[in-house]
Amino acid sequence: MSGARVWLLCALGPLALLAAATTPPNILLVLADDLGFGDLGSYGHPASATPNLDKMAAGGLRFTDFYASCPLCSPSRAALLTGRYQTRSGIYPGVFYPGSRGGLPLSEVTIAEVLKARGYATAMVGKWHLGLGANGSFLPIHQGFDHFLGVPYSHDQGPCQNLTCFPPDTKCFGTCDQGVVPVPLLQNQSILQQPLAFPQLVPLYNKFSRDFIADCARQDRPFFLYYASHHTHYPQFGSQEYVGQSLRGPFGDALMEFDGSVGLLLQALQENGLEGNTLVFFTADNGPETMRMSRGGSSGLLKCGKGTTYEGGMREPAVAYWPGRISPGVTHEMASTLDVLPTLAALAKVPLPTVPLDGYDLSPLLFGGGKSPRQMMFYYPPSPSELLGVFAVRYGKHKAHFFTQGHLYGKYSEM
């Protein structure tokens, strides 16, 4: 190498480092559905085959005290995307149904909208469950996402008893919701399938996600991909590759497919040279539906599950993974889905929404081994009321229960 070329590289070195420091990171947010604190191998389950999630847990920061904002789908997802308790955005009581008129208010500012201000490409795959609205007015493409491939609500909110959940022809377990239209698969606002072809669903999601990542890499554009899996919500389903592969039956097969998707996403980052500049954050929306026994997941050593404000309903597995930036380890610091938006805004160097937020920037915890700014967590039930207020509060290592009654699945109010 010539002396002039060496000099040029040395001279450009600081500039290259500066460019890398000012380049906003890619964000891959992976959300499981109804996954329990004790369902993963890295969280102690003896029979779960989750090698990709376990790899993330071993190579990233694994949380032991990470909380969803609510033990139920729609309110929890609203809080994740806005950094605000669902009682602020009005996403209560209960969940959205196919016939619900409302949705996440368009005045609420989502993670996608925050990051678009920094030039991010944004996409969402999977379960939305924050409202459909007239003419699709509450769908993700109206909430900051450039692209959407997925289901507008939960995949059990339509008849499923005659549908194939596992190939070649294993019908879905149970009947799901009756008296409504079959659940559709949407691309942006257009219907691609109705009813869903369950064995084809995750392969479609994976291809869409990998293509999105590759396109952003070619354009040298930062991206935010929100991958909201249907797994492991009832009824479980899966593609041919995972049928009968798990020691945990259909639940385990679905969990393996979810883990396989995580592996393909990580592979896509590597193939496109993006692993070193991408934060991958994984967690779940609420605890397992323990009343379904082997088809409902495990809270591990925690009490109860979905629909309750006991720990099993709201404490979730969570991993922050960023090779070279986040040191491997385990943290017992308190954190929440509410903290995701402020943390991502800080990483992207964009201002926060000008509304009251309930989340904190976790950067000191993620990158410096510092303390979490979160010291308190409020536990709202699925259907909160002004009369009863919160059901429990955690402050530091102590938790006070004011009400301990659970909530029967199927009795949630409709919004």
CSV table of N, CA and C in Angstrom, one decimal, residues 328-394:
chain,number,residue,atom,x,y,z
A,328,PRO,N,-23.0,-8.6,27.3
A,328,PRO,CA,-23.8,-9.7,27.8
A,328,PRO,C,-24.0,-9.7,29.3
A,329,GLY,N,-25.1,-10.1,29.8
A,329,GLY,CA,-25.3,-10.1,31.2
A,329,GLY,C,-26.8,-10.2,31.6
A,330,VAL,N,-27.1,-10.2,32.9
A,330,VAL,CA,-28.4,-10.3,33.4
A,330,VAL,C,-28.6,-9.1,34.3
A,331,THR,N,-29.7,-8.4,34.2
A,331,THR,CA,-30.0,-7.3,35.1
A,331,THR,C,-31.3,-7.6,35.9
A,332,HIS,N,-31.3,-7.2,37.1
A,332,HIS,CA,-32.4,-7.3,38.0
A,332,HIS,C,-33.1,-5.9,38.2
A,333,GLU,N,-32.6,-4.9,37.4
A,333,GLU,CA,-33.2,-3.6,37.5
A,333,GLU,C,-34.6,-3.6,36.9
A,334,MET,N,-35.5,-2.8,37.4
A,334,MET,CA,-36.9,-2.7,36.9
A,334,MET,C,-37.0,-1.9,35.6
A,335,ALA,N,-37.7,-2.4,34.7
A,335,ALA,CA,-38.0,-1.8,33.4
A,335,ALA,C,-39.3,-2.2,32.8
A,336,SER,N,-39.8,-1.5,31.8
A,336,SER,CA,-41.1,-1.8,31.3
A,336,SER,C,-41.2,-1.5,29.8
A,337,THR,N,-42.2,-2.0,29.2
A,337,THR,CA,-42.5,-1.7,27.8
A,337,THR,C,-42.7,-0.2,27.6
A,338,LEU,N,-43.1,0.5,28.7
A,338,LEU,CA,-43.3,1.9,28.7
A,338,LEU,C,-42.0,2.7,28.4
A,339,ASP,N,-40.9,2.0,28.7
A,339,ASP,CA,-39.6,2.7,28.5
A,339,ASP,C,-39.0,2.5,27.1
A,340,VAL,N,-39.7,1.8,26.3
A,340,VAL,CA,-39.1,1.5,24.9
A,340,VAL,C,-39.1,2.8,24.1
A,341,LEU,N,-40.2,3.5,24.0
A,341,LEU,CA,-40.2,4.7,23.2
A,341,LEU,C,-39.2,5.7,23.6
A,342,PRO,N,-39.1,6.1,24.9
A,342,PRO,CA,-38.1,7.1,25.3
A,342,PRO,C,-36.6,6.6,25.0
A,343,THR,N,-36.4,5.3,25.2
A,343,THR,CA,-35.1,4.8,24.9
A,343,THR,C,-34.7,4.9,23.4
A,344,LEU,N,-35.6,4.5,22.6
A,344,LEU,CA,-35.4,4.5,21.1
A,344,LEU,C,-35.2,6.0,20.6
A,345,ALA,N,-36.0,6.9,21.2
A,345,ALA,CA,-35.9,8.3,20.8
A,345,ALA,C,-34.5,8.8,21.2
A,346,ALA,N,-34.0,8.4,22.3
A,346,ALA,CA,-32.7,8.9,22.7
A,346,ALA,C,-31.6,8.3,21.8
A,347,LEU,N,-31.7,7.1,21.4
A,347,LEU,CA,-30.8,6.4,20.5
A,347,LEU,C,-30.8,7.1,19.2
A,348,ALA,N,-32.0,7.4,18.7
A,348,ALA,CA,-32.1,8.1,17.4
A,348,ALA,C,-31.9,9.6,17.4
A,349,LYS,N,-31.7,10.1,18.6
A,349,LYS,CA,-31.5,11.5,18.8
A,349,LYS,C,-32.6,12.4,18.2
A,350,VAL,N,-33.8,12.0,18.6
A,350,VAL,CA,-35.0,12.7,18.2
A,350,VAL,C,-35.8,13.2,19.4
A,351,PRO,N,-36.5,14.3,19.4
A,351,PRO,CA,-37.2,14.8,20.5
A,351,PRO,C,-38.3,13.9,20.9
A,352,LEU,N,-38.7,13.9,22.2
A,352,LEU,CA,-39.8,13.2,22.7
A,352,LEU,C,-41.1,13.9,22.3
A,353,PRO,N,-42.2,13.1,22.2
A,353,PRO,CA,-43.5,13.7,22.0
A,353,PRO,C,-43.8,14.7,23.1
A,354,THR,N,-44.5,15.8,22.8
A,354,THR,CA,-44.8,16.8,23.8
A,354,THR,C,-46.1,16.5,24.6
A,355,VAL,N,-46.2,15.3,25.1
A,355,VAL,CA,-47.3,14.9,26.0
A,355,VAL,C,-46.7,14.2,27.2
A,356,PRO,N,-47.4,14.1,28.3
A,356,PRO,CA,-46.9,13.3,29.4
A,356,PRO,C,-46.6,11.9,29.1
A,357,LEU,N,-45.4,11.5,29.4
A,357,LEU,CA,-44.9,10.1,29.2
A,357,LEU,C,-44.7,9.4,30.5
A,358,ASP,N,-44.9,8.1,30.5
A,358,ASP,CA,-44.7,7.2,31.6
A,358,ASP,C,-43.5,6.4,31.6
A,359,GLY,N,-42.7,6.6,30.5
A,359,GLY,CA,-41.5,5.8,30.4
A,359,GLY,C,-40.2,6.6,30.6
A,360,TYR,N,-39.1,5.8,30.7
A,360,TYR,CA,-37.8,6.4,30.9
A,360,TYR,C,-36.8,5.9,29.9
A,361,ASP,N,-35.8,6.7,29.7
A,361,ASP,CA,-34.7,6.3,28.8
A,361,ASP,C,-33.8,5.3,29.6
A,362,LEU,N,-33.7,4.1,29.0
A,362,LEU,CA,-32.9,3.1,29.7
A,362,LEU,C,-31.4,3.0,29.2
A,363,SER,N,-31.0,4.0,28.4
A,363,SER,CA,-29.6,4.0,27.9
A,363,SER,C,-28.6,3.7,29.0
A,364,PRO,N,-28.6,4.4,30.1
A,364,PRO,CA,-27.6,4.2,31.2
A,364,PRO,C,-27.6,2.7,31.6
A,365,LEU,N,-28.7,2.0,31.6
A,365,LEU,CA,-28.7,0.6,32.0
A,365,LEU,C,-28.2,-0.3,30.8
A,366,LEU,N,-28.6,0.1,29.6
A,366,LEU,CA,-28.2,-0.8,28.5
A,366,LEU,C,-26.7,-0.7,28.1
A,367,PHE,N,-26.2,0.5,28.2
A,367,PHE,CA,-24.9,0.8,27.6
A,367,PHE,C,-23.8,1.1,28.7
A,368,GLY,N,-24.2,1.4,29.9
A,368,GLY,CA,-23.2,1.8,30.9
A,368,GLY,C,-23.2,0.9,32.1
A,369,GLY,N,-24.1,-0.1,32.2
A,369,GLY,CA,-24.2,-0.9,33.4
A,369,GLY,C,-24.8,-0.2,34.6
A,370,GLY,N,-25.5,1.0,34.3
A,370,GLY,CA,-26.0,1.8,35.4
A,370,GLY,C,-27.3,1.3,35.9
A,371,LYS,N,-27.9,2.1,36.8
A,371,LYS,CA,-29.2,1.8,37.3
A,371,LYS,C,-30.3,2.2,36.4
A,372,SER,N,-31.4,1.5,36.5
A,372,SER,CA,-32.6,1.9,35.8
A,372,SER,C,-33.3,3.1,36.5
A,373,PRO,N,-33.7,4.1,35.7
A,373,PRO,CA,-34.4,5.2,36.3
A,373,PRO,C,-35.8,4.8,36.8
A,374,ARG,N,-36.3,3.6,36.4
A,374,ARG,CA,-37.6,3.2,36.8
A,374,ARG,C,-37.6,2.6,38.2
A,375,GLN,N,-38.3,3.1,39.1
A,375,GLN,CA,-38.4,2.6,40.5
A,375,GLN,C,-39.8,2.2,40.9
A,376,MET,N,-40.8,2.4,40.0
A,376,MET,CA,-42.2,2.2,40.4
A,376,MET,C,-42.9,1.6,39.1
A,377,MET,N,-43.9,0.7,39.4
A,377,MET,CA,-44.7,0.2,38.4
A,377,MET,C,-46.2,0.1,38.9
A,378,PHE,N,-47.1,0.6,38.1
A,378,PHE,CA,-48.5,0.5,38.5
A,378,PHE,C,-49.1,-0.7,37.7
A,379,TYR,N,-50.0,-1.4,38.4
A,379,TYR,CA,-50.6,-2.6,37.8
A,379,TYR,C,-52.1,-2.3,37.6
A,380,TYR,N,-52.4,-2.0,36.4
A,380,TYR,CA,-53.9,-1.8,36.1
A,380,TYR,C,-54.5,-3.1,35.6
A,381,PRO,N,-55.7,-3.4,36.0
A,381,PRO,CA,-56.4,-4.5,35.6
A,381,PRO,C,-56.9,-4.3,34.1
A,382,PRO,N,-57.4,-5.4,33.5
A,382,PRO,CA,-57.9,-5.3,32.1
A,382,PRO,C,-59.0,-4.2,31.9
A,383,SER,N,-59.8,-4.0,33.0
A,383,SER,CA,-60.9,-3.1,32.9
A,383,SER,C,-60.9,-2.1,34.1
A,384,PRO,N,-59.9,-1.1,34.0
A,384,PRO,CA,-59.8,-0.2,35.2
A,384,PRO,C,-61.0,0.7,35.4
A,385,SER,N,-61.1,1.1,36.6
A,385,SER,CA,-62.2,2.1,36.9
A,385,SER,C,-61.7,3.2,37.8
A,386,GLU,N,-62.4,4.3,37.8
A,386,GLU,CA,-62.0,5.4,38.7
A,386,GLU,C,-62.3,5.0,40.1
A,387,LEU,N,-63.2,4.2,40.4
A,387,LEU,CA,-63.6,3.8,41.7
A,387,LEU,C,-62.5,2.9,42.3
A,388,LEU,N,-62.0,1.9,41.6
A,388,LEU,CA,-61.0,1.0,42.1
A,388,LEU,C,-59.6,1.4,41.9
A,389,GLY,N,-59.3,2.1,40.8
A,389,GLY,CA,-58.0,2.6,40.5
A,389,GLY,C,-57.0,1.4,40.2
A,390,VAL,N,-55.8,1.6,40.5
A,390,VAL,CA,-54.8,0.5,40.3
A,390,VAL,C,-55.0,-0.7,41.2
A,391,PHE,N,-54.7,-1.9,40.8
A,391,PHE,CA,-54.9,-3.1,41.6
A,391,PHE,C,-53.6,-3.3,42.5
A,392,ALA,N,-52.5,-2.8,42.0
A,392,ALA,CA,-51.2,-3.1,42.8
A,392,ALA,C,-50.2,-2.0,42.3
A,393,VAL,N,-49.2,-1.8,43.2
A,393,VAL,CA,-48.1,-0.9,42.9
A,393,VAL,C,-46.8,-1.6,43.4
A,394,ARG,N,-45.8,-1.6,42.5
A,394,ARG,CA,-44.5,-2.0,43.0
A,394,ARG,C,-43.6,-0.8,43.1
